[in-house]
XYZ file of C-alpha atoms in Angstrom:
469
model
C 7.962 14.344 23.115
C 11.378 15.047 21.604
C 11.682 13.887 18.006
C 15.069 12.481 17.010
C 16.351 14.300 13.958
C 19.699 12.812 12.936
C 18.303 10.990 9.899
C 16.060 13.962 9.138
C 19.086 16.268 9.187
C 20.883 13.957 6.753
C 18.107 13.983 4.149
C 16.714 17.511 4.235
C 18.049 20.522 2.369
C 18.057 24.261 3.193
C 14.727 26.027 2.802
C 15.962 28.030 -0.167
C 16.795 24.816 -2.050
C 13.845 22.588 -1.197
C 10.115 22.161 -0.850
C 8.450 22.466 2.556
C 6.895 19.237 3.815
C 4.156 19.742 6.429
C 3.269 17.708 9.473
C 0.027 15.983 8.458
C -1.638 16.707 11.811
C -0.509 20.256 12.565
C 0.543 21.517 9.084
C 3.776 22.858 10.572
C 6.844 22.386 8.401
C 8.865 19.267 9.246
C 11.703 19.960 6.837
C 12.550 20.640 3.227
C 12.760 17.895 0.604
C 15.099 18.198 -2.365
C 13.419 19.128 -5.629
C 14.856 16.840 -8.277
C 14.366 17.292 -11.994
C 14.252 15.114 -15.092
C 17.979 15.784 -15.463
C 18.500 14.337 -11.982
C 16.424 11.325 -12.993
C 18.541 10.777 -16.084
C 21.708 10.939 -13.979
C 20.267 8.460 -11.473
C 19.286 6.009 -14.222
C 22.728 6.292 -15.803
C 24.397 5.632 -12.436
C 22.082 2.673 -11.817
C 22.868 1.260 -15.257
C 26.591 1.563 -14.606
C 26.387 0.010 -11.118
C 24.146 -2.909 -12.038
C 26.651 -5.428 -13.501
C 28.896 -5.362 -10.435
C 25.923 -5.525 -8.075
C 24.522 -8.500 -9.977
C 27.926 -10.198 -9.967
C 27.940 -10.315 -6.155
C 25.508 -13.221 -6.310
C 22.417 -14.084 -4.280
C 24.223 -15.031 -1.070
C 26.101 -11.746 -0.761
C 23.124 -9.605 -1.759
C 21.023 -11.454 0.829
C 23.677 -10.804 3.478
C 23.612 -7.096 2.665
C 19.814 -6.974 2.790
C 19.825 -8.603 6.213
C 22.359 -6.020 7.384
C 20.007 -3.312 6.087
C 17.145 -4.905 8.031
C 19.308 -4.692 11.151
C 19.922 -0.996 10.390
C 16.199 -0.306 10.037
C 15.501 -2.134 13.260
C 18.127 -0.096 15.108
C 16.574 3.179 13.895
C 12.964 2.048 14.173
C 11.703 4.658 16.628
C 13.293 7.556 14.791
C 11.805 6.345 11.516
C 8.389 5.842 13.115
C 8.310 9.368 14.520
C 9.233 10.886 11.155
C 6.643 8.730 9.406
C 3.978 9.659 11.932
C 4.580 13.349 11.411
C 4.789 13.283 7.620
C 2.077 10.719 6.811
C -0.123 11.349 9.867
C -0.576 7.804 11.124
C -0.181 7.402 14.891
C 2.772 5.661 16.474
C 0.515 3.120 18.191
C -1.741 0.425 16.772
C -1.320 -0.913 13.225
C 0.328 2.330 12.181
C 3.791 3.951 12.184
C 5.709 1.551 14.430
C 3.907 -1.305 12.722
C 4.916 0.013 9.271
C 8.579 0.378 10.196
C 8.527 -3.121 11.667
C 7.046 -4.385 8.417
C 9.976 -2.807 6.545
C 12.322 -5.033 8.530
C 10.185 -8.139 8.014
C 9.765 -7.670 4.257
C 13.449 -6.855 3.756
C 14.432 -10.090 5.506
C 11.833 -12.035 3.536
C 13.236 -10.737 0.251
C 16.734 -11.694 1.410
C 15.885 -15.166 2.655
C 13.245 -16.508 0.248
C 14.893 -19.226 -1.872
C 14.504 -19.138 -5.643
C 15.997 -22.240 -7.198
C 16.031 -23.149 -10.904
C 12.845 -25.010 -11.838
C 13.036 -28.292 -13.723
C 10.026 -28.171 -16.068
C 10.885 -31.203 -18.232
C 13.084 -34.240 -17.814
C 12.899 -37.413 -19.921
C 15.128 -39.584 -22.056
C 18.288 -37.693 -21.204
C 16.720 -34.297 -21.986
C 16.197 -31.631 -19.343
C 14.767 -28.103 -19.324
C 15.262 -25.667 -16.463
C 13.919 -22.164 -15.830
C 16.458 -19.779 -14.326
C 15.819 -16.188 -13.230
C 18.235 -13.390 -14.131
C 18.334 -9.717 -13.195
C 16.370 -7.374 -15.431
C 18.664 -4.341 -15.064
C 17.262 -1.054 -13.750
C 13.975 -1.051 -11.839
C 12.000 2.150 -11.253
C 9.826 2.181 -8.129
C 7.025 4.752 -7.897
C 5.378 4.731 -4.489
C 2.299 6.191 -2.780
C 1.792 8.412 0.259
C -0.345 6.105 2.397
C 2.284 3.468 3.362
C 5.381 5.181 1.943
C 8.101 3.210 3.732
C 6.520 -0.226 3.639
C 5.475 -0.148 -0.001
C 8.886 1.217 -0.988
C 10.454 -1.823 0.683
C 8.054 -4.086 -1.204
C 9.474 -2.611 -4.414
C 13.133 -2.103 -3.477
C 14.131 -5.207 -1.521
C 13.098 -7.914 -4.029
C 14.574 -5.894 -6.885
C 17.931 -5.612 -5.127
C 17.886 -9.271 -4.117
C 17.520 -10.320 -7.774
C 20.516 -8.227 -8.859
C 18.747 -5.143 -10.170
C 19.566 -1.564 -9.316
C 16.717 0.740 -8.311
C 15.609 4.327 -8.861
C 12.809 5.389 -6.502
C 10.328 8.201 -6.953
C 8.346 8.797 -3.745
C 5.041 10.603 -3.575
C 5.370 14.379 -3.442
C 3.385 14.216 -0.175
C 5.751 11.867 1.703
C 9.289 12.149 0.291
C 11.060 12.464 3.646
C 9.998 9.021 4.844
C 11.359 7.374 1.710
C 14.543 9.444 1.716
C 15.115 8.380 5.326
C 14.628 4.732 4.425
C 17.033 5.015 1.493
C 19.586 6.718 3.740
C 19.723 3.523 5.813
C 19.825 1.252 2.757
C 22.683 3.240 1.276
C 24.855 2.798 4.350
C 25.325 -0.750 3.028
C 24.997 -0.435 -0.758
C 27.548 0.522 -3.417
C 27.098 3.913 -5.071
C 24.425 4.029 -7.752
C 22.596 0.871 -6.661
C 19.726 2.763 -5.008
C 18.818 6.387 -5.689
C 15.771 8.407 -4.638
C 14.583 11.066 -7.049
C 12.296 13.399 -5.111
C 10.491 15.026 -7.997
C 7.066 16.001 -9.235
C 4.681 14.492 -11.784
C 6.995 15.526 -14.620
C 9.644 13.218 -13.182
C 7.088 10.426 -12.836
C 6.061 10.840 -16.461
C 9.713 10.743 -17.542
C 10.192 7.459 -15.657
C 7.282 5.887 -17.520
C 8.800 6.629 -20.925
C 12.496 6.290 -20.048
C 14.332 4.061 -22.558
C 16.897 2.774 -20.022
C 14.443 1.517 -17.396
C 13.713 -2.198 -17.638
C 10.917 -2.526 -15.079
C 8.427 -0.135 -13.487
C 6.725 -0.917 -10.197
C 3.870 1.428 -9.379
C 1.410 1.627 -6.506
C -1.235 4.306 -6.880
C -4.391 5.257 -8.725
C -5.891 3.394 -11.660
C -5.849 6.564 -13.763
C -2.099 7.040 -13.277
C -1.531 3.327 -13.899
C -3.196 3.607 -17.283
C -0.950 6.532 -18.201
C 2.123 4.486 -17.231
C 0.983 1.633 -19.480
C 0.606 4.012 -22.405
C 3.882 5.841 -21.822
C 5.933 2.669 -21.344
C 4.914 1.166 -24.681
C 7.955 2.625 -26.423
C 10.480 0.941 -24.143
C 8.397 -2.196 -23.440
C 9.400 -1.921 -19.790
C 7.880 -4.692 -17.713
C 5.202 -3.504 -15.297
C 3.852 -4.391 -11.875
C 0.831 -2.221 -11.143
C -0.940 -2.232 -7.780
C -3.768 0.192 -8.419
C -6.837 1.410 -6.608
C -9.341 -0.827 -4.885
C -12.987 -0.598 -3.892
C -12.898 -3.770 -1.825
C -16.195 -5.387 -0.912
C -16.962 -7.436 2.189
C -19.936 -9.764 2.541
C -21.303 -10.720 5.964
C -23.255 -13.966 5.621
C -26.437 -14.762 7.573
C -25.934 -16.311 10.975
C -22.718 -14.419 11.669
C -22.129 -13.179 15.220
C -21.268 -9.450 14.968
C -19.313 -9.531 18.226
C -17.089 -12.366 16.972
C -15.987 -10.438 13.894
C -16.098 -6.901 15.317
C -12.409 -6.143 15.822
C -11.207 -7.657 12.552
C -14.068 -6.005 10.686
C -13.314 -2.589 12.190
C -9.613 -2.682 11.313
C -10.386 -4.072 7.865
C -12.266 -0.822 7.263
C -10.312 1.730 9.278
C -6.644 0.671 9.254
C -4.476 3.718 8.528
C -7.650 5.811 8.938
C -9.030 4.061 5.859
C -6.152 5.222 3.657
C -5.215 1.778 2.345
C -5.728 0.409 -1.169
C -6.797 -2.981 0.182
C -8.990 -1.672 2.989
C -12.628 -2.743 3.134
C -14.474 0.034 1.284
C -18.093 -1.247 1.041
C -19.748 -3.770 3.320
C -22.728 -5.917 2.287
C -24.553 -7.330 5.333
C -27.422 -9.799 5.377
C -30.706 -8.359 6.581
C -30.857 -10.783 9.525
C -27.748 -9.277 11.163
C -27.673 -5.853 9.511
C -28.715 -3.695 12.443
C -26.388 -5.485 14.882
C -23.374 -5.160 12.572
C -24.072 -1.463 11.980
C -24.340 -0.740 15.693
C -21.251 -2.785 16.521
C -19.148 -0.965 13.931
C -20.515 2.413 14.968
C -19.723 1.740 18.616
C -16.117 0.858 17.821
C -15.738 3.857 15.504
C -17.030 6.282 18.128
C -14.818 4.820 20.867
C -11.520 4.525 18.977
C -8.999 7.245 19.929
C -8.171 9.702 17.151
C -5.619 12.496 17.290
C -2.089 13.646 16.623
C 0.134 10.703 15.809
C 2.917 11.507 18.264
C 0.485 11.508 21.185
C 0.599 8.019 22.652
C -2.697 6.143 22.707
C -4.195 7.470 19.472
C -4.743 4.860 16.759
C -6.534 6.949 14.114
C -5.002 10.068 12.575
C -5.764 12.776 10.030
C -6.234 12.509 6.304
C -2.785 12.942 4.840
C -3.514 15.845 2.518
C -6.145 18.441 1.692
C -7.224 16.814 -1.578
C -8.040 13.528 0.147
C -9.851 15.321 2.972
C -12.039 17.071 0.392
C -12.845 13.761 -1.338
C -13.939 12.129 1.918
C -16.063 15.083 2.960
C -17.677 15.287 -0.492
C -18.603 11.596 -0.558
C -20.181 11.691 2.906
C -22.067 14.898 2.112
C -23.388 13.284 -1.082
C -24.529 10.209 0.864
C -26.315 12.411 3.394
C -28.028 14.331 0.594
C -29.261 11.038 -0.884
C -30.962 10.173 2.395
C -28.382 7.768 3.820
C -28.227 7.480 7.610
C -25.060 8.758 9.278
C -24.853 6.440 12.273
C -21.709 7.998 13.738
C -19.224 10.619 12.564
C -20.060 12.278 9.283
C -18.179 15.510 9.921
C -14.688 16.967 10.326
C -13.035 17.170 13.740
C -11.457 20.651 13.618
C -10.583 20.620 17.306
C -8.013 17.893 16.499
C -6.535 19.647 13.463
C -7.420 20.864 9.979
C -7.441 17.462 8.217
C -9.147 15.240 10.794
C -12.445 13.590 9.845
C -14.392 11.618 12.428
C -14.612 7.839 11.831
C -17.911 7.404 10.064
C -20.404 4.579 9.582
C -23.099 5.147 6.949
C -26.196 2.920 6.807
C -29.319 2.704 4.642
C -27.320 3.350 1.486
C -27.195 1.391 -1.746
C -25.218 0.841 -4.912
C -25.291 3.900 -7.157
C -24.339 6.279 -4.361
C -20.911 7.788 -4.881
C -19.749 6.565 -1.470
C -20.407 2.972 -2.565
C -19.287 3.198 -6.183
C -16.141 5.284 -5.659
C -13.079 4.617 -3.519
C -13.327 6.882 -0.458
C -9.791 6.215 0.904
C -10.663 7.570 4.293
C -12.323 6.765 7.652
C -15.789 6.019 6.254
C -17.597 2.734 5.634
C -20.934 2.414 3.817
C -22.966 -0.600 5.019
C -25.396 -2.006 2.430
C -28.276 -4.323 3.278
C -28.929 -7.479 1.218
C -31.288 -10.467 1.448
C -29.917 -12.881 -1.169
C -26.290 -14.045 -1.167
C -26.213 -14.432 -4.949
C -27.287 -10.809 -5.277
C -24.577 -9.696 -2.829
C -21.927 -11.500 -4.874
C -23.215 -9.905 -8.071
C -23.100 -6.437 -6.518
C -19.653 -6.998 -5.051
C -18.370 -8.040 -8.492
C -20.023 -5.106 -10.295
C -17.060 -2.803 -9.612
C -14.397 -2.489 -12.302
C -11.808 -2.856 -9.532
C -10.725 -6.124 -7.960
C -7.891 -5.751 -5.487
C -9.289 -7.501 -2.416
C -12.526 -8.780 -0.939
C -13.656 -10.607 2.181
C -16.356 -12.972 3.419
C -17.443 -13.096 7.068
C -19.110 -16.135 8.604
C -18.841 -18.687 11.413
C -19.202 -21.321 8.679
C -15.774 -21.162 7.078
C -16.626 -23.712 4.380
C -19.629 -21.658 3.282
C -17.461 -18.519 3.291
C -14.863 -20.196 1.076
C -17.530 -21.159 -1.455
C -18.630 -17.525 -1.662
C -14.979 -16.391 -1.830
C -14.425 -18.534 -4.926
C -17.075 -16.496 -6.731
C -15.632 -13.059 -5.921
C -13.516 -11.282 -8.521
C -10.469 -10.089 -6.588
C -6.771 -10.785 -6.359
C -7.117 -11.777 -2.689
C -10.216 -12.874 -0.790
C -9.914 -13.036 2.997
C -12.130 -15.037 5.351
C -13.096 -13.284 8.619
C -10.327 -10.737 8.093
C -9.491 -8.082 5.522
C -6.243 -6.574 4.289
C -3.882 -8.811 6.267
C -0.691 -9.484 4.300
C 2.103 -12.026 4.576
C 5.574 -11.472 3.054
C 5.614 -14.951 1.477
C 2.015 -14.958 0.157
C 1.549 -13.399 -3.320
C -0.454 -10.172 -3.477
C -1.843 -8.337 -6.496
C -5.036 -7.169 -8.152
C -7.332 -8.026 -11.017
C -9.419 -5.942 -13.412
C -8.728 -2.202 -13.031
C -6.800 -2.807 -9.805
C -3.737 -3.704 -11.840
C -1.661 -6.760 -12.600
C 1.469 -8.539 -11.454
C 2.148 -10.000 -8.036
C 4.434 -9.032 -5.177
C 5.837 -10.950 -2.170
C 7.476 -14.331 -1.825
C 8.671 -16.366 -4.775
C 6.138 -14.706 -7.089
C 7.504 -11.292 -6.139
C 11.101 -12.299 -6.858
C 10.107 -13.691 -10.250
C 8.281 -10.428 -11.025
C 11.553 -8.482 -10.912
C 13.533 -11.041 -12.891
C 13.864 -12.260 -16.459
C 13.063 -15.951 -16.895
C 15.594 -17.901 -18.944
C 15.010 -21.477 -20.114
C 18.088 -23.681 -20.428
C 17.424 -26.871 -22.353
C 19.896 -29.675 -22.840
């Protein structure tokens, strides 16, 4: 397959000036990303500060028009973007992967453009009236992850631009090319300084967190890094939206038909080869259906095509980087050493490439094992047996993280009652990890705070102003 390179040529730099970015599947160099410094960050923030008043003055209607034009641009370049994303991140073109992610960039950009945000009348009586209006904050910094680099960048960039802010983006060091390519398309329609990508290292990320001229920081990544951002941003009092790690629990209630939930359950666990913050990470199954659920999941895992992302038909890919591969392997090895049963997988797949790990279902494991207590972020699901629903809820809530959760049952009313008791920002019924651009999304506990998407997401990148008369 020939990979289109026009956008890639526009964003890469000569080898002597940049950092080599490998293909996740083959480890061959795709291109060279610029290496920006704290000085480059300072220049980008200064340019964003200077550009913001004029951008804000355009008004909502014009900014929305521009965002829709950007969505058209993304749509027109979708296949080129998907092929670059597949190579850099590793996710296949097919299935809920690279083409899906690029399509989501278009959908979320249009949603940010078209979602209405009118002043809210909060009091009116006796000739008095109070309204809440929403103004631009100023400069927003967006720090993104490597697992869904384009889509999550759009989640941060598009609402910020719609509300009249300018944006400085720092992509993950593992996937800078995807974000640079996305910004290249945005900047075909934006004034200079409104959107800048700073492709730097952790030093640049740390400088963002403490920068005095940044008004808002949006971060998706680990809980540990989120805590450091909170500490560093105290001096500037920058507003924060933090979407941090998740160890999402699912509970399968008694009486559930494993075949009826099989496909949704599988993709809840294994979407993006498990490299998703809101993927299902630990599954509690009632004893009455435990063996059937385990076998159903294992059968799907063993039969699902895995391989190089550019090869049509594959829907599972490699781990994106060596560090994550080592984490996954270590957690499975620890589970095996504890006596857990590896039903399928449980080992690397070196014939596919250096960072491939077979989709793995682990049974006869319990809380206290590292694979249950820690976020694996890979193609592995531990399945834990339970006999009492109250106990399953207690165990699901025992984690200090609370991004998502799910309940699985043919009795939707019973599932909803259990969902009300789970401590998570989103609880899905008979699905897991499905998102909607107008439905708020965010975590609780150590999974962060603040919401994205829809009206809530627009308000999160705006300053509320009450006008009383």
